[in-house]
PDB file of N, CA and C in Angstrom:
ATOM      1  N   UNK A 495     -48.288  35.263 109.546  1.00 75.00           N
ATOM      2  CA  UNK A 495     -48.211  34.436 108.368  1.00 75.00           C
ATOM      3  C   UNK A 495     -48.417  32.984 108.762  1.00 75.00           C
ATOM      4  N   UNK A 496     -48.832  32.185 107.837  1.00 84.00           N
ATOM      5  CA  UNK A 496     -49.318  30.865 108.175  1.00 84.00           C
ATOM      6  C   UNK A 496     -48.776  29.799 107.239  1.00 84.00           C
ATOM      7  N   UNK A 497     -48.436  28.671 107.833  1.00 88.00           N
ATOM      8  CA  UNK A 497     -48.069  27.475 107.065  1.00 88.00           C
ATOM      9  C   UNK A 497     -48.768  26.305 107.727  1.00 88.00           C
ATOM     10  N   UNK A 498     -49.509  25.538 106.958  1.00 88.00           N
ATOM     11  CA  UNK A 498     -50.094  24.307 107.469  1.00 88.00           C
ATOM     12  C   UNK A 498     -49.819  23.201 106.458  1.00 88.00           C
ATOM     13  N   UNK A 499     -49.659  21.978 106.979  1.00 85.00           N
ATOM     14  CA  UNK A 499     -49.371  20.830 106.115  1.00 85.00           C
ATOM     15  C   UNK A 499     -50.349  19.721 106.470  1.00 85.00           C
ATOM     16  N   UNK A 500     -50.979  19.172 105.430  1.00 86.00           N
ATOM     17  CA  UNK A 500     -51.884  18.047 105.635  1.00 86.00           C
ATOM     18  C   UNK A 500     -51.764  17.118 104.427  1.00 86.00           C
ATOM     19  N   UNK A 501     -51.547  15.837 104.706  1.00 85.00           N
ATOM     20  CA  UNK A 501     -51.451  14.828 103.648  1.00 85.00           C
ATOM     21  C   UNK A 501     -50.425  15.192 102.583  1.00 85.00           C
ATOM     22  N   UNK A 502     -49.296  15.758 103.001  1.00 84.00           N
ATOM     23  CA  UNK A 502     -48.211  16.069 102.080  1.00 84.00           C
ATOM     24  C   UNK A 502     -48.400  17.325 101.254  1.00 84.00           C
ATOM     25  N   UNK A 503     -49.436  18.118 101.574  1.00 88.00           N
ATOM     26  CA  UNK A 503     -49.679  19.371 100.860  1.00 88.00           C
ATOM     27  C   UNK A 503     -49.551  20.532 101.847  1.00 88.00           C
ATOM     28  N   UNK A 504     -48.689  21.485 101.488  1.00 88.00           N
ATOM     29  CA  UNK A 504     -48.489  22.666 102.329  1.00 88.00           C
ATOM     30  C   UNK A 504     -49.365  23.806 101.811  1.00 88.00           C
ATOM     31  N   UNK A 505     -49.990  24.515 102.748  1.00 92.00           N
ATOM     32  CA  UNK A 505     -50.766  25.706 102.422  1.00 92.00           C
ATOM     33  C   UNK A 505     -50.030  26.884 103.052  1.00 92.00           C
ATOM     34  N   UNK A 506     -49.618  27.817 102.219  1.00 94.00           N
ATOM     35  CA  UNK A 506     -48.901  29.010 102.657  1.00 94.00           C
ATOM     36  C   UNK A 506     -49.842  30.207 102.525  1.00 94.00           C
ATOM     37  N   UNK A 507     -49.852  31.072 103.524  1.00 96.00           N
ATOM     38  CA  UNK A 507     -50.691  32.262 103.474  1.00 96.00           C
ATOM     39  C   UNK A 507     -49.929  33.403 104.138  1.00 96.00           C
ATOM     40  N   UNK A 508     -49.910  34.585 103.498  1.00 96.00           N
ATOM     41  CA  UNK A 508     -49.153  35.703 104.040  1.00 96.00           C
ATOM     42  C   UNK A 508     -49.780  37.032 103.641  1.00 96.00           C
ATOM     43  N   UNK A 509     -49.437  38.073 104.429  1.00 96.00           N
ATOM     44  CA  UNK A 509     -49.833  39.431 104.082  1.00 96.00           C
ATOM     45  C   UNK A 509     -49.028  39.852 102.865  1.00 96.00           C
ATOM     46  N   UNK A 510     -49.676  40.475 101.908  1.00 97.00           N
ATOM     47  CA  UNK A 510     -49.006  40.820 100.658  1.00 97.00           C
ATOM     48  C   UNK A 510     -49.438  42.203 100.188  1.00 97.00           C
ATOM     49  N   UNK A 511     -48.789  42.656  99.134  1.00 97.00           N
ATOM     50  CA  UNK A 511     -49.118  43.931  98.493  1.00 97.00           C
ATOM     51  C   UNK A 511     -49.572  43.616  97.074  1.00 97.00           C
ATOM     52  N   UNK A 512     -50.777  44.041  96.731  1.00 97.00           N
ATOM     53  CA  UNK A 512     -51.311  43.772  95.389  1.00 97.00           C
ATOM     54  C   UNK A 512     -50.353  44.292  94.325  1.00 97.00           C
ATOM     55  N   UNK A 513     -50.103  43.457  93.303  1.00 97.00           N
ATOM     56  CA  UNK A 513     -49.219  43.828  92.206  1.00 97.00           C
ATOM     57  C   UNK A 513     -47.766  43.445  92.421  1.00 97.00           C
ATOM     58  N   UNK A 514     -47.407  43.038  93.630  1.00 98.00           N
ATOM     59  CA  UNK A 514     -46.031  42.638  93.935  1.00 98.00           C
ATOM     60  C   UNK A 514     -45.907  41.127  93.747  1.00 98.00           C
ATOM     61  N   UNK A 515     -44.767  40.676  93.200  1.00 98.00           N
ATOM     62  CA  UNK A 515     -44.527  39.241  92.992  1.00 98.00           C
ATOM     63  C   UNK A 515     -43.707  38.672  94.138  1.00 98.00           C
ATOM     64  N   UNK A 516     -43.987  37.413  94.452  1.00 97.00           N
ATOM     65  CA  UNK A 516     -43.329  36.694  95.542  1.00 97.00           C
ATOM     66  C   UNK A 516     -42.853  35.344  95.022  1.00 97.00           C
ATOM     67  N   UNK A 517     -41.809  34.813  95.679  1.00 96.00           N
ATOM     68  CA  UNK A 517     -41.264  33.501  95.307  1.00 96.00           C
ATOM     69  C   UNK A 517     -41.111  32.660  96.577  1.00 96.00           C
ATOM     70  N   UNK A 518     -41.700  31.458  96.572  1.00 94.00           N
ATOM     71  CA  UNK A 518     -41.532  30.509  97.658  1.00 94.00           C
ATOM     72  C   UNK A 518     -40.355  29.602  97.354  1.00 94.00           C
ATOM     73  N   UNK A 519     -39.526  29.350  98.368  1.00 93.00           N
ATOM     74  CA  UNK A 519     -38.384  28.456  98.211  1.00 93.00           C
ATOM     75  C   UNK A 519     -38.329  27.496  99.392  1.00 93.00           C
ATOM     76  N   UNK A 520     -37.672  26.355  99.162  1.00 90.00           N
ATOM     77  CA  UNK A 520     -37.521  25.370 100.227  1.00 90.00           C
ATOM     78  C   UNK A 520     -36.094  24.837 100.259  1.00 90.00           C
ATOM     79  N   UNK A 521     -35.743  24.287 101.416  1.00 91.00           N
ATOM     80  CA  UNK A 521     -34.437  23.645 101.606  1.00 91.00           C
ATOM     81  C   UNK A 521     -34.579  22.609 102.717  1.00 91.00           C
ATOM     82  N   UNK A 522     -33.687  21.636 102.719  1.00 87.00           N
ATOM     83  CA  UNK A 522     -33.685  20.618 103.772  1.00 87.00           C
ATOM     84  C   UNK A 522     -32.975  21.096 105.031  1.00 87.00           C
ATOM     85  N   UNK A 523     -32.182  22.160 104.888  1.00 88.00           N
ATOM     86  CA  UNK A 523     -31.354  22.656 105.987  1.00 88.00           C
ATOM     87  C   UNK A 523     -31.348  24.178 105.927  1.00 88.00           C
ATOM     88  N   UNK A 524     -31.496  24.837 107.072  1.00 90.00           N
ATOM     89  CA  UNK A 524     -31.498  26.304 107.102  1.00 90.00           C
ATOM     90  C   UNK A 524     -30.195  26.902 106.594  1.00 90.00           C
ATOM     91  N   UNK A 525     -29.092  26.190 106.747  1.00 90.00           N
ATOM     92  CA  UNK A 525     -27.793  26.707 106.325  1.00 90.00           C
ATOM     93  C   UNK A 525     -27.455  26.355 104.880  1.00 90.00           C
ATOM     94  N   UNK A 526     -28.399  25.759 104.175  1.00 89.00           N
ATOM     95  CA  UNK A 526     -28.157  25.343 102.798  1.00 89.00           C
ATOM     96  C   UNK A 526     -27.808  26.545 101.921  1.00 89.00           C
ATOM     97  N   UNK A 527     -26.760  26.423 101.117  1.00 91.00           N
ATOM     98  CA  UNK A 527     -26.411  27.533 100.227  1.00 91.00           C
ATOM     99  C   UNK A 527     -27.351  27.639  99.020  1.00 91.00           C
ATOM    100  N   UNK A 528     -28.108  26.569  98.767  1.00 91.00           N
ATOM    101  CA  UNK A 528     -29.017  26.616  97.616  1.00 91.00           C
ATOM    102  C   UNK A 528     -30.434  26.258  98.045  1.00 91.00           C
ATOM    103  N   UNK A 529     -31.352  27.143  97.722  1.00 95.00           N
ATOM    104  CA  UNK A 529     -32.766  26.941  98.000  1.00 95.00           C
ATOM    105  C   UNK A 529     -33.462  26.677  96.670  1.00 95.00           C
ATOM    106  N   UNK A 530     -34.442  25.787  96.684  1.00 93.00           N
ATOM    107  CA  UNK A 530     -35.158  25.426  95.459  1.00 93.00           C
ATOM    108  C   UNK A 530     -36.465  26.217  95.361  1.00 93.00           C
ATOM    109  N   UNK A 531     -36.732  26.731  94.167  1.00 94.00           N
ATOM    110  CA  UNK A 531     -38.016  27.388  93.930  1.00 94.00           C
ATOM    111  C   UNK A 531     -39.104  26.328  93.989  1.00 94.00           C
ATOM    112  N   UNK A 532     -40.185  26.636  94.692  1.00 88.00           N
ATOM    113  CA  UNK A 532     -41.255  25.659  94.890  1.00 88.00           C
ATOM    114  C   UNK A 532     -42.374  25.781  93.864  1.00 88.00           C
ATOM    115  N   UNK A 533     -42.699  26.958  93.474  1.00 82.00           N
ATOM    116  CA  UNK A 533     -43.813  27.187  92.549  1.00 82.00           C
ATOM    117  C   UNK A 533     -43.386  28.281  91.583  1.00 82.00           C
ATOM    118  N   UNK A 534     -44.143  28.476  90.542  1.00 93.00           N
ATOM    119  CA  UNK A 534     -43.865  29.681  89.746  1.00 93.00           C
ATOM    120  C   UNK A 534     -44.060  30.909  90.640  1.00 93.00           C
ATOM    121  N   UNK A 535     -43.432  32.012  90.293  1.00 96.00           N
ATOM    122  CA  UNK A 535     -43.609  33.240  91.070  1.00 96.00           C
ATOM    123  C   UNK A 535     -45.092  33.579  91.146  1.00 96.00           C
ATOM    124  N   UNK A 536     -45.485  34.174  92.268  1.00 96.00           N
ATOM    125  CA  UNK A 536     -46.881  34.483  92.530  1.00 96.00           C
ATOM    126  C   UNK A 536     -47.034  35.994  92.605  1.00 96.00           C
ATOM    127  N   UNK A 537     -47.920  36.553  91.812  1.00 97.00           N
ATOM    128  CA  UNK A 537     -48.214  37.976  91.876  1.00 97.00           C
ATOM    129  C   UNK A 537     -49.471  38.170  92.707  1.00 97.00           C
ATOM    130  N   UNK A 538     -49.346  38.932  93.774  1.00 98.00           N
ATOM    131  CA  UNK A 538     -50.477  39.156  94.676  1.00 98.00           C
ATOM    132  C   UNK A 538     -51.556  39.991  93.995  1.00 98.00           C
ATOM    133  N   UNK A 539     -52.801  39.662  94.302  1.00 97.00           N
ATOM    134  CA  UNK A 539     -53.924  40.428  93.772  1.00 97.00           C
ATOM    135  C   UNK A 539     -54.698  41.129  94.887  1.00 97.00           C
ATOM    136  N   UNK A 540     -54.273  40.891  96.144  1.00 97.00           N
ATOM    137  CA  UNK A 540     -54.928  41.534  97.286  1.00 97.00           C
ATOM    138  C   UNK A 540     -53.928  41.625  98.439  1.00 97.00           C
ATOM    139  N   UNK A 541     -54.424  41.998  99.617  1.00 97.00           N
ATOM    140  CA  UNK A 541     -53.543  42.162 100.772  1.00 97.00           C
ATOM    141  C   UNK A 541     -53.242  40.842 101.486  1.00 97.00           C
ATOM    142  N   UNK A 542     -53.829  39.752 101.024  1.00 97.00           N
ATOM    143  CA  UNK A 542     -53.559  38.423 101.574  1.00 97.00           C
ATOM    144  C   UNK A 542     -53.422  37.453 100.414  1.00 97.00           C
ATOM    145  N   UNK A 543     -52.344  36.656 100.418  1.00 97.00           N
ATOM    146  CA  UNK A 543     -52.106  35.699  99.343  1.00 97.00           C
ATOM    147  C   UNK A 543     -51.969  34.309  99.937  1.00 97.00           C
ATOM    148  N   UNK A 544     -52.538  33.332  99.258  1.00 95.00           N
ATOM    149  CA  UNK A 544     -52.476  31.937  99.682  1.00 95.00           C
ATOM    150  C   UNK A 544     -52.134  31.073  98.481  1.00 95.00           C
ATOM    151  N   UNK A 545     -51.287  30.081  98.690  1.00 93.00           N
ATOM    152  CA  UNK A 545     -50.995  29.113  97.631  1.00 93.00           C
ATOM    153  C   UNK A 545     -50.735  27.758  98.281  1.00 93.00           C
ATOM    154  N   UNK A 546     -50.781  26.716  97.477  1.00 90.00           N
ATOM    155  CA  UNK A 546     -50.499  25.361  97.958  1.00 90.00           C
ATOM    156  C   UNK A 546     -49.367  24.765  97.144  1.00 90.00           C
ATOM    157  N   UNK A 547     -48.705  23.782  97.761  1.00 87.00           N
ATOM    158  CA  UNK A 547     -47.633  23.074  97.069  1.00 87.00           C
ATOM    159  C   UNK A 547     -47.453  21.712  97.722  1.00 87.00           C
ATOM    160  N   UNK A 548     -47.184  20.717  96.915  1.00 86.00           N
ATOM    161  CA  UNK A 548     -46.923  19.378  97.439  1.00 86.00           C
ATOM    162  C   UNK A 548     -45.536  19.348  98.056  1.00 86.00           C
ATOM    163  N   UNK A 549     -45.457  18.889  99.299  1.00 81.00           N
ATOM    164  CA  UNK A 549     -44.159  18.794  99.977  1.00 81.00           C
ATOM    165  C   UNK A 549     -43.809  17.360 100.331  1.00 81.00           C
ATOM    166  N   UNK A 550     -44.694  16.433 100.078  1.00 77.00           N
ATOM    167  CA  UNK A 550     -44.416  15.032 100.366  1.00 77.00           C
ATOM    168  C   UNK A 550     -44.479  14.740 101.852  1.00 77.00           C
ATOM    169  N   UNK A 551     -43.837  13.670 102.245  1.00 73.00           N
ATOM    170  CA  UNK A 551     -43.903  13.224 103.639  1.00 73.00           C
ATOM    171  C   UNK A 551     -42.557  13.338 104.343  1.00 73.00           C
ATOM    172  N   UNK A 552     -41.696  14.236 103.883  1.00 70.00           N
ATOM    173  CA  UNK A 552     -40.385  14.441 104.526  1.00 70.00           C
ATOM    174  C   UNK A 552     -40.600  14.829 105.987  1.00 70.00           C
ATOM    175  N   UNK A 553     -39.716  14.350 106.893  1.00 68.00           N
ATOM    176  CA  UNK A 553     -39.892  14.642 108.314  1.00 68.00           C
ATOM    177  C   UNK A 553     -39.677  16.105 108.673  1.00 68.00           C
ATOM    178  N   UNK A 554     -38.946  16.840 107.833  1.00 78.00           N
ATOM    179  CA  UNK A 554     -38.754  18.265 108.107  1.00 78.00           C
ATOM    180  C   UNK A 554     -38.354  18.979 106.832  1.00 78.00           C
ATOM    181  N   UNK A 555     -38.611  20.268 106.810  1.00 84.00           N
ATOM    182  CA  UNK A 555     -38.235  21.104 105.680  1.00 84.00           C
ATOM    183  C   UNK A 555     -38.288  22.552 106.110  1.00 84.00           C
ATOM    184  N   UNK A 556     -37.624  23.401 105.376  1.00 90.00           N
ATOM    185  CA  UNK A 556     -37.582  24.817 105.691  1.00 90.00           C
ATOM    186  C   UNK A 556     -38.051  25.595 104.470  1.00 90.00           C
ATOM    187  N   UNK A 557     -38.733  26.681 104.731  1.00 90.00           N
ATOM    188  CA  UNK A 557     -39.333  27.465 103.665  1.00 90.00           C
ATOM    189  C   UNK A 557     -39.033  28.928 103.868  1.00 90.00           C
ATOM    190  N   UNK A 558     -38.929  29.659 102.762  1.00 93.00           N
ATOM    191  CA  UNK A 558     -38.786  31.103 102.860  1.00 93.00           C
ATOM    192  C   UNK A 558     -39.575  31.741 101.721  1.00 93.00           C
ATOM    193  N   UNK A 559     -39.978  32.960 101.969  1.00 94.00           N
ATOM    194  CA  UNK A 559     -40.757  33.722 101.010  1.00 94.00           C
ATOM    195  C   UNK A 559     -39.962  34.955 100.639  1.00 94.00           C
ATOM    196  N   UNK A 560     -39.726  35.146  99.347  1.00 96.00           N
ATOM    197  CA  UNK A 560     -38.987  36.302  98.868  1.00 96.00           C
ATOM    198  C   UNK A 560     -39.943  37.282  98.194  1.00 96.00           C
ATOM    199  N   UNK A 561     -39.810  38.542  98.528  1.00 97.00           N
ATOM    200  CA  UNK A 561     -40.536  39.598  97.813  1.00 97.00           C
ATOM    201  C   UNK A 561     -39.639  40.030  96.668  1.00 97.00           C
ATOM    202  N   UNK A 562     -40.138  39.938  95.453  1.00 97.00           N
ATOM    203  CA  UNK A 562     -39.319  40.261  94.279  1.00 97.00           C
ATOM    204  C   UNK A 562     -39.394  41.739  93.933  1.00 97.00           C
ATOM    205  N   UNK A 563     -38.327  42.250  93.323  1.00 92.00           N
ATOM    206  CA  UNK A 563     -38.316  43.680  92.982  1.00 92.00           C
ATOM    207  C   UNK A 563     -39.300  43.994  91.848  1.00 92.00           C
TER     208      UNK A 563
END
């Protein structure tokens, strides 16, 4: 899986299952009890999914990808 950041824009790419929905979340700290949803939920249409999101110029951030039921 891949994450790249350029000019404050993150590009996320991962192996996926067509028809399954995923949710990207972010936090400033790995131990944070609350993670923020980054984009609307994404429904995969193929075995590889890519999306972008503005992350700004923060010196660090943490991201997770949830597979929804």
